[in-house]
Amino acid sequence: MKTRITELFGIEHPIIQGGMHFVGFAEMAAAVSNAGGLGIITGLTQGTPEKLSKEIARCREMTDKPFGVNLTFLPSVTPPDYPGFVKAIIDSGVKAVETAGNNPQKWLPPLQEAGIKVIHKCTSVRHSLKAEAIGCDAVSVDGFECGGHPGEDDVPNMILLPRAAEELKIPFVASGGMADGRSLVASLAMGAEGMNMGTRFIATKEAPVHENVKLALVAASELDTRLVMRPLRNTERVLTNAAVERLLEKEKALGANIKFEDVIEEVAGVYPRIMINGEMEAGAWSCGMVAGLIHDIPTVKELIDRIMAEAEQIIRQRLEGFLAA
Ligand SMILES: Cc1cc2nc3c(=O)[nH]c(=O)nc-3n(C[C@H](O)[C@H](O)[C@H](O)COP(=O)(O)O)c2cc1C
């Protein structure tokens, strides 16, 4: 399939794997890129620019296809070494960066001068237009369904994507709730040039996470996610568990007086315990409503091939068939 996104990143299929903390290691990114999509290494998970350089080198040993790096700009008292991470990315020769969180404007000139294409993840039309205005090459439009941080506007993709298409000139991919060929065709119909998946890629053979995490996704339904940290204006969609329900009880009890310190036990430092050790009750971890559409644990290539075959079948048979009469 050829779209503005496949052209921009030099990939075969218009499918991107969004950055995921403690999931987006070299194994994940390489598997997606080898299957014809765009795999993304999650920069901050590596902790330091030196470790990120090594992870990029490891990924390059596993694939000769294009892959990218996610850089998430978080509000933080002691910010990560962003200049160091940007330098590591440029020096590595990677040609795609997915930015997320705060405005990436400051980092665009060095990245783009190095020939790197930047796709910024946005949860609103307003932020997407801002990304276009500052010179981003593309946008990942992340609807309310998404795993991770959906923002505070709560606009689902059925509205958000066509609204983005009405306003944007740069290409965008649909993100949040994407799982299969139906998702891809719907995204294209609503004006996107491809799709970005997070949660769906975790339930694959190559995803470098504990088996318990994959089984939890297969077992979960679309009713099993919760929004946490909304009172802190840092809303995150997570899979429910005992820690999440405890966190929500605290939010209810403390109301407007709640502070980050009150929920720190349920959210800080929990990713390695969940993703590496498989301690499923350790805390809150990002997960999309799309869990309801995840019923198996295929290889990444099986998943992507299936998506592309299903998309083609929908376009050529189901949709074309409606016109035939
Ligand atoms: C476990 C997990 C961790 C994530 N970590 C990050 C992250 O560190 N940075 C980021 O920009 N997005 C992160 N995301 C969001 C994904 O990149 C993607 O935008 C989102 O998962 C799309 O929604 P979906 O899960 O419905 O496919 C994460 C998502 C998940 C499920």
Short mmCIF file of C-alpha atoms and ligand atoms in Angstrom, two decimals:
data_model
loop_
_atom_site.label_atom_id
_atom_site.label_comp_id
_atom_site.label_asym_id
_atom_site.label_seq_id
_atom_site.Cartn_x
_atom_site.Cartn_y
_atom_site.Cartn_z
CA MET A 1 0.00 0.00 0.00
CA LYS A 2 1.32 3.46 -0.86
CA THR A 3 0.35 6.54 1.21
CA ARG A 4 2.06 9.78 2.18
CA ILE A 5 3.21 8.02 5.36
CA THR A 6 4.81 5.03 3.59
CA GLU A 7 6.56 7.52 1.30
CA LEU A 8 7.70 9.76 4.17
CA PHE A 9 9.30 6.95 6.17
CA GLY A 10 10.28 4.61 3.33
CA ILE A 11 8.20 1.71 4.64
CA GLU A 12 6.09 -0.94 2.94
CA HIS A 13 2.91 -0.80 5.06
CA PRO A 14 1.32 2.32 6.65
CA ILE A 15 1.60 0.92 10.17
CA ILE A 16 3.64 2.47 12.98
CA GLN A 17 4.40 1.01 16.41
CA GLY A 18 4.11 3.85 18.92
CA GLY A 19 6.76 4.31 21.60
CA MET A 20 5.96 2.26 24.71
CA HIS A 21 7.78 2.49 28.02
CA PHE A 22 9.51 -0.83 28.84
CA VAL A 23 8.04 -2.43 25.68
CA GLY A 24 9.75 -0.46 22.90
CA PHE A 25 13.11 -2.22 23.10
CA ALA A 26 15.18 -3.18 20.03
CA GLU A 27 13.38 -6.56 19.70
CA MET A 28 9.97 -4.89 19.36
CA ALA A 29 11.08 -2.18 16.93
CA ALA A 30 13.06 -4.63 14.75
CA ALA A 31 10.14 -7.07 14.54
CA VAL A 32 7.78 -4.33 13.34
CA SER A 33 10.28 -2.91 10.86
CA ASN A 34 11.17 -6.36 9.50
CA ALA A 35 7.44 -6.95 8.91
CA GLY A 36 7.27 -3.78 6.78
CA GLY A 37 5.98 -1.27 9.38
CA LEU A 38 7.88 1.41 11.30
CA GLY A 39 9.21 0.11 14.62
CA ILE A 40 10.02 2.64 17.33
CA ILE A 41 12.51 2.32 20.22
CA THR A 42 11.36 4.17 23.35
CA GLY A 43 14.18 6.58 24.18
CA LEU A 44 13.51 7.35 27.84
CA THR A 45 13.22 3.67 28.81
CA GLN A 46 16.96 3.43 28.16
CA GLY A 47 17.69 5.95 30.92
CA THR A 48 20.81 7.52 29.39
CA PRO A 49 21.90 8.65 25.90
CA GLU A 50 24.76 6.10 25.99
CA LYS A 51 22.37 3.23 26.59
CA LEU A 52 20.04 4.53 23.87
CA SER A 53 22.97 4.54 21.39
CA LYS A 54 23.66 0.90 22.28
CA GLU A 55 19.98 -0.02 21.90
CA ILE A 56 19.85 1.60 18.45
CA ALA A 57 23.00 -0.33 17.47
CA ARG A 58 21.39 -3.57 18.75
CA CYS A 59 18.28 -2.84 16.67
CA ARG A 60 20.38 -2.23 13.60
CA GLU A 61 21.88 -5.71 14.03
CA MET A 62 18.36 -7.14 13.92
CA THR A 63 17.00 -5.20 10.92
CA ASP A 64 18.23 -3.34 7.86
CA LYS A 65 14.82 -1.65 7.46
CA PRO A 66 14.01 1.90 8.69
CA PHE A 67 13.09 2.27 12.37
CA GLY A 68 12.67 5.25 14.68
CA VAL A 69 13.05 6.49 18.24
CA ASN A 70 10.34 7.92 20.54
CA LEU A 71 11.23 10.95 22.63
CA THR A 72 8.59 11.81 25.23
CA PHE A 73 8.88 15.30 26.69
CA LEU A 74 7.52 15.14 30.21
CA PRO A 75 7.04 17.96 32.67
CA SER A 76 9.61 17.06 35.29
CA VAL A 77 11.49 18.57 38.22
CA THR A 78 14.73 16.91 37.14
CA PRO A 79 14.32 16.53 33.36
CA PRO A 80 16.06 13.69 31.50
CA ASP A 81 19.17 14.61 29.46
CA TYR A 82 17.18 15.64 26.36
CA PRO A 83 20.14 17.31 24.57
CA GLY A 84 22.10 14.09 25.08
CA PHE A 85 19.22 11.92 23.78
CA VAL A 86 18.81 14.14 20.69
CA LYS A 87 22.55 13.95 19.99
CA ALA A 88 22.54 10.16 20.42
CA ILE A 89 19.68 9.89 17.90
CA ILE A 90 21.38 12.15 15.35
CA ASP A 91 24.76 10.41 15.73
CA SER A 92 23.12 7.00 15.32
CA GLY A 93 21.85 7.84 11.83
CA VAL A 94 18.22 6.99 12.66
CA LYS A 95 15.92 8.80 10.22
CA ALA A 96 12.58 8.86 12.11
CA VAL A 97 11.62 10.32 15.48
CA GLU A 98 8.24 10.15 17.20
CA THR A 99 7.91 12.98 19.69
CA ALA A 100 5.20 13.14 22.35
CA GLY A 101 4.20 15.22 25.33
CA ASN A 102 5.36 18.82 25.41
CA ASN A 103 5.96 20.97 22.31
CA PRO A 104 9.04 19.59 20.46
CA GLN A 105 9.80 22.89 18.63
CA LYS A 106 13.18 23.41 20.28
CA TRP A 107 14.47 20.05 18.98
CA LEU A 108 13.18 20.23 15.41
CA PRO A 109 16.06 22.19 13.78
CA PRO A 110 18.87 19.80 14.80
CA LEU A 111 16.76 16.71 14.05
CA GLN A 112 15.53 17.90 10.67
CA GLU A 113 18.94 19.26 9.62
CA ALA A 114 20.17 15.69 10.12
CA GLY A 115 17.52 14.47 7.65
CA ILE A 116 15.28 13.04 10.39
CA LYS A 117 11.50 13.01 9.80
CA VAL A 118 9.55 13.99 12.91
CA ILE A 119 6.05 12.74 13.69
CA HIS A 120 4.49 14.35 16.77
CA LYS A 121 1.78 12.59 18.76
CA CYS A 122 -1.20 14.84 19.53
CA THR A 123 -4.52 14.26 21.28
CA SER A 124 -6.36 17.23 19.78
CA VAL A 125 -6.83 19.14 16.51
CA ARG A 126 -5.44 22.23 18.27
CA HIS A 127 -2.16 20.53 19.13
CA SER A 128 -1.98 18.91 15.67
CA LEU A 129 -2.23 22.33 14.03
CA LYS A 130 0.48 23.61 16.35
CA ALA A 131 2.70 20.66 15.34
CA GLU A 132 2.11 21.53 11.67
CA ALA A 133 2.84 25.21 12.28
CA ILE A 134 6.21 24.54 13.96
CA GLY A 135 7.27 22.31 11.05
CA CYS A 136 6.66 18.70 12.08
CA ASP A 137 6.59 16.34 9.09
CA ALA A 138 3.54 14.38 10.24
CA VAL A 139 1.21 13.90 13.18
CA SER A 140 -0.02 10.85 15.07
CA VAL A 141 -3.58 11.76 16.11
CA ASP A 142 -4.29 9.91 19.34
CA GLY A 143 -8.00 9.53 20.19
CA PHE A 144 -9.71 9.14 23.56
CA GLU A 145 -9.65 5.31 23.18
CA CYS A 146 -5.87 5.16 23.29
CA GLY A 147 -3.68 3.44 25.81
CA GLY A 148 -1.47 5.90 27.69
CA HIS A 149 -2.19 9.62 27.85
CA PRO A 150 -5.35 10.64 25.91
CA GLY A 151 -5.19 14.28 27.07
CA GLU A 152 -8.12 16.03 28.70
CA ASP A 153 -10.54 16.68 25.80
CA ASP A 154 -12.05 13.18 25.51
CA VAL A 155 -12.76 13.27 21.77
CA PRO A 156 -12.95 9.75 20.29
CA ASN A 157 -11.39 8.94 16.92
CA MET A 158 -14.70 8.78 15.03
CA ILE A 159 -14.82 12.58 15.42
CA LEU A 160 -11.17 13.46 16.01
CA LEU A 161 -9.82 11.91 12.78
CA PRO A 162 -12.23 13.58 10.33
CA ARG A 163 -11.73 16.84 12.24
CA ALA A 164 -7.96 16.48 11.86
CA ALA A 165 -8.46 15.77 8.14
CA GLU A 166 -10.50 18.97 7.79
CA GLU A 167 -7.70 21.08 9.22
CA LEU A 168 -4.30 19.50 8.53
CA LYS A 169 -2.14 19.74 5.43
CA ILE A 170 0.65 17.46 6.67
CA PRO A 171 -0.11 13.71 6.67
CA PHE A 172 -1.33 12.02 9.84
CA VAL A 173 -1.81 8.51 11.16
CA ALA A 174 -4.76 7.39 13.28
CA SER A 175 -3.76 6.28 16.77
CA GLY A 176 -5.78 4.78 19.61
CA GLY A 177 -8.04 1.75 19.31
CA MET A 178 -6.34 0.37 16.19
CA ALA A 179 -6.10 -3.41 15.93
CA ASP A 180 -6.81 -4.89 12.52
CA GLY A 181 -7.66 -4.41 8.85
CA ARG A 182 -10.97 -2.81 9.78
CA SER A 183 -9.11 -0.18 11.81
CA LEU A 184 -6.78 0.56 8.92
CA VAL A 185 -9.54 0.93 6.31
CA ALA A 186 -11.61 3.09 8.69
CA SER A 187 -8.57 5.29 9.37
CA LEU A 188 -7.94 5.76 5.65
CA ALA A 189 -11.64 6.52 5.11
CA MET A 190 -11.52 9.23 7.76
CA GLY A 191 -8.55 10.95 6.14
CA ALA A 192 -5.53 9.37 7.84
CA GLU A 193 -2.62 8.00 5.78
CA GLY A 194 -2.02 5.02 8.04
CA MET A 195 -2.30 3.92 11.65
CA ASN A 196 -0.28 3.79 14.84
CA MET A 197 -0.72 0.91 17.29
CA GLY A 198 0.48 0.52 20.85
CA THR A 199 -1.47 -2.01 22.92
CA ARG A 200 -2.05 -4.46 20.01
CA PHE A 201 1.72 -4.84 19.47
CA ILE A 202 2.26 -5.88 23.11
CA ALA A 203 0.30 -9.10 22.52
CA THR A 204 2.76 -10.50 19.95
CA LYS A 205 5.36 -13.26 20.20
CA GLU A 206 8.30 -10.86 19.78
CA ALA A 207 7.14 -8.19 22.29
CA PRO A 208 9.91 -8.31 24.93
CA VAL A 209 7.55 -8.38 27.93
CA HIS A 210 6.52 -11.03 30.46
CA GLU A 211 3.99 -13.61 29.22
CA ASN A 212 1.56 -12.49 31.99
CA VAL A 213 1.20 -9.10 30.28
CA LYS A 214 0.24 -10.70 26.95
CA LEU A 215 -2.23 -13.07 28.63
CA ALA A 216 -3.79 -10.14 30.53
CA LEU A 217 -4.44 -8.38 27.21
CA VAL A 218 -6.05 -11.46 25.66
CA ALA A 219 -8.23 -11.87 28.78
CA ALA A 220 -9.26 -8.19 29.01
CA SER A 221 -12.38 -6.73 27.41
CA GLU A 222 -13.07 -3.21 26.17
CA LEU A 223 -14.63 -2.51 29.59
CA ASP A 224 -11.46 -3.17 31.56
CA THR A 225 -9.53 0.09 31.21
CA ARG A 226 -9.75 3.01 33.64
CA LEU A 227 -8.70 6.66 33.48
CA VAL A 228 -6.37 7.56 36.34
CA MET A 229 -4.74 10.85 37.43
CA ARG A 230 -7.50 12.96 35.84
CA PRO A 231 -7.64 15.27 38.91
CA LEU A 232 -3.91 15.92 38.33
CA ARG A 233 -4.57 16.79 34.66
CA ASN A 234 -2.24 13.97 33.71
CA THR A 235 -4.91 11.49 32.60
CA GLU A 236 -3.68 8.00 31.74
CA ARG A 237 -5.72 5.08 30.38
CA VAL A 238 -4.60 1.89 32.14
CA LEU A 239 -5.72 -1.70 32.58
CA THR A 240 -7.64 -2.09 35.80
CA ASN A 241 -6.19 -4.14 38.69
CA ALA A 242 -6.13 -3.92 42.49
CA ALA A 243 -3.58 -1.06 42.47
CA VAL A 244 -5.64 0.95 39.97
CA GLU A 245 -8.85 0.52 41.98
CA ARG A 246 -6.94 1.62 45.13
CA LEU A 247 -5.66 4.68 43.25
CA LEU A 248 -9.19 5.58 42.13
CA GLU A 249 -10.43 5.26 45.73
CA LYS A 250 -7.75 7.74 46.80
CA GLU A 251 -8.81 10.13 44.01
CA LYS A 252 -12.41 9.95 45.23
CA ALA A 253 -11.48 10.42 48.88
CA LEU A 254 -9.00 13.28 48.40
CA GLY A 255 -10.89 15.15 45.66
CA ALA A 256 -9.36 18.42 44.56
CA ASN A 257 -6.70 18.21 47.29
CA ILE A 258 -4.94 15.27 45.68
CA LYS A 259 -1.23 15.59 44.90
CA PHE A 260 1.11 13.42 42.83
CA GLU A 261 2.75 12.15 46.04
CA ASP A 262 -0.59 10.61 47.05
CA VAL A 263 -0.56 8.21 44.08
CA ILE A 264 3.17 7.72 43.70
CA GLU A 265 3.04 4.15 45.08
CA GLU A 266 0.68 3.04 42.31
CA VAL A 267 2.41 4.77 39.39
CA ALA A 268 6.12 5.38 40.02
CA GLY A 269 8.66 2.77 38.98
CA VAL A 270 6.04 0.10 38.29
CA TYR A 271 6.85 -0.59 34.62
CA PRO A 272 9.87 -2.90 35.12
CA ARG A 273 7.95 -4.89 37.75
CA ILE A 274 5.03 -5.40 35.37
CA MET A 275 6.71 -5.70 31.99
CA ILE A 276 9.83 -7.63 33.07
CA ASN A 277 8.72 -9.54 36.19
CA GLY A 278 5.07 -10.02 35.21
CA GLU A 279 3.77 -8.73 38.59
CA MET A 280 0.35 -7.82 37.27
CA GLU A 281 -0.89 -6.11 40.43
CA ALA A 282 2.22 -3.93 40.90
CA GLY A 283 0.62 -0.72 39.68
CA ALA A 284 -1.00 1.21 36.83
CA TRP A 285 0.21 0.44 33.30
CA SER A 286 -1.02 1.97 30.04
CA CYS A 287 -3.50 -0.06 28.04
CA GLY A 288 -6.07 0.89 25.41
CA MET A 289 -9.74 -0.02 25.08
CA VAL A 290 -8.57 -1.99 22.05
CA ALA A 291 -7.77 -4.82 24.51
CA GLY A 292 -11.35 -5.92 23.72
CA LEU A 293 -10.25 -6.65 20.14
CA ILE A 294 -7.14 -8.65 21.12
CA HIS A 295 -7.83 -12.39 21.07
CA ASP A 296 -4.48 -13.96 20.22
CA ILE A 297 -0.68 -13.65 20.39
CA PRO A 298 0.60 -13.85 16.80
CA THR A 299 4.09 -13.02 15.54
CA VAL A 300 4.40 -9.37 14.47
CA LYS A 301 4.69 -10.49 10.85
CA GLU A 302 1.54 -12.61 11.12
CA LEU A 303 -0.28 -9.63 12.65
CA ILE A 304 0.83 -7.11 10.02
CA ASP A 305 0.27 -9.51 7.10
CA ARG A 306 -3.20 -10.28 8.45
CA ILE A 307 -4.01 -6.56 8.79
CA MET A 308 -2.92 -5.83 5.22
CA ALA A 309 -4.77 -8.84 3.77
CA GLU A 310 -7.94 -7.97 5.69
CA ALA A 311 -7.73 -4.32 4.65
CA GLU A 312 -7.40 -5.30 1.01
CA GLN A 313 -10.31 -7.74 1.28
CA ILE A 314 -12.54 -5.07 2.87
CA ILE A 315 -11.70 -2.51 0.21
CA ARG A 316 -11.94 -4.84 -2.81
CA GLN A 317 -14.87 -7.00 -1.71
CA ARG A 318 -16.98 -5.60 1.12
CA LEU A 319 -16.86 -1.92 0.12
CA GLU A 320 -16.73 -2.47 -3.63
CA GLY A 321 -19.62 -4.92 -3.20
CA PHE A 322 -21.88 -2.26 -1.74
CA LEU A 323 -21.43 -0.22 -4.91
CA ALA A 324 -22.09 -3.13 -7.27
CA ALA A 325 -25.87 -3.07 -6.88
C1 LIG B 1 2.29 0.12 27.80
C2 LIG B 1 2.28 1.40 27.02
C3 LIG B 1 3.30 2.32 27.23
C4 LIG B 1 3.34 3.53 26.51
N1 LIG B 1 4.39 4.39 26.68
C5 LIG B 1 4.48 5.51 25.91
C6 LIG B 1 5.61 6.37 26.00
O1 LIG B 1 6.53 6.14 26.79
N2 LIG B 1 5.64 7.47 25.18
C7 LIG B 1 4.64 7.74 24.29
O2 LIG B 1 4.73 8.72 23.56
N3 LIG B 1 3.55 6.95 24.20
C8 LIG B 1 3.45 5.84 24.97
N4 LIG B 1 2.36 5.00 24.83
C9 LIG B 1 1.30 5.34 23.84
C10 LIG B 1 1.51 4.60 22.51
O3 LIG B 1 2.66 5.04 21.84
C11 LIG B 1 0.30 4.83 21.55
O4 LIG B 1 0.14 6.20 21.29
C12 LIG B 1 -0.99 4.27 22.10
O5 LIG B 1 -0.75 3.03 22.71
C13 LIG B 1 -2.04 4.14 21.01
O6 LIG B 1 -3.23 3.61 21.51
P1 LIG B 1 -3.59 2.03 21.49
O7 LIG B 1 -2.91 1.47 22.71
O8 LIG B 1 -5.06 2.01 21.58
O9 LIG B 1 -3.03 1.44 20.24
C14 LIG B 1 2.30 3.82 25.57
C15 LIG B 1 1.26 2.89 25.40
C16 LIG B 1 1.24 1.70 26.09
C17 LIG B 1 0.10 0.72 25.86
#
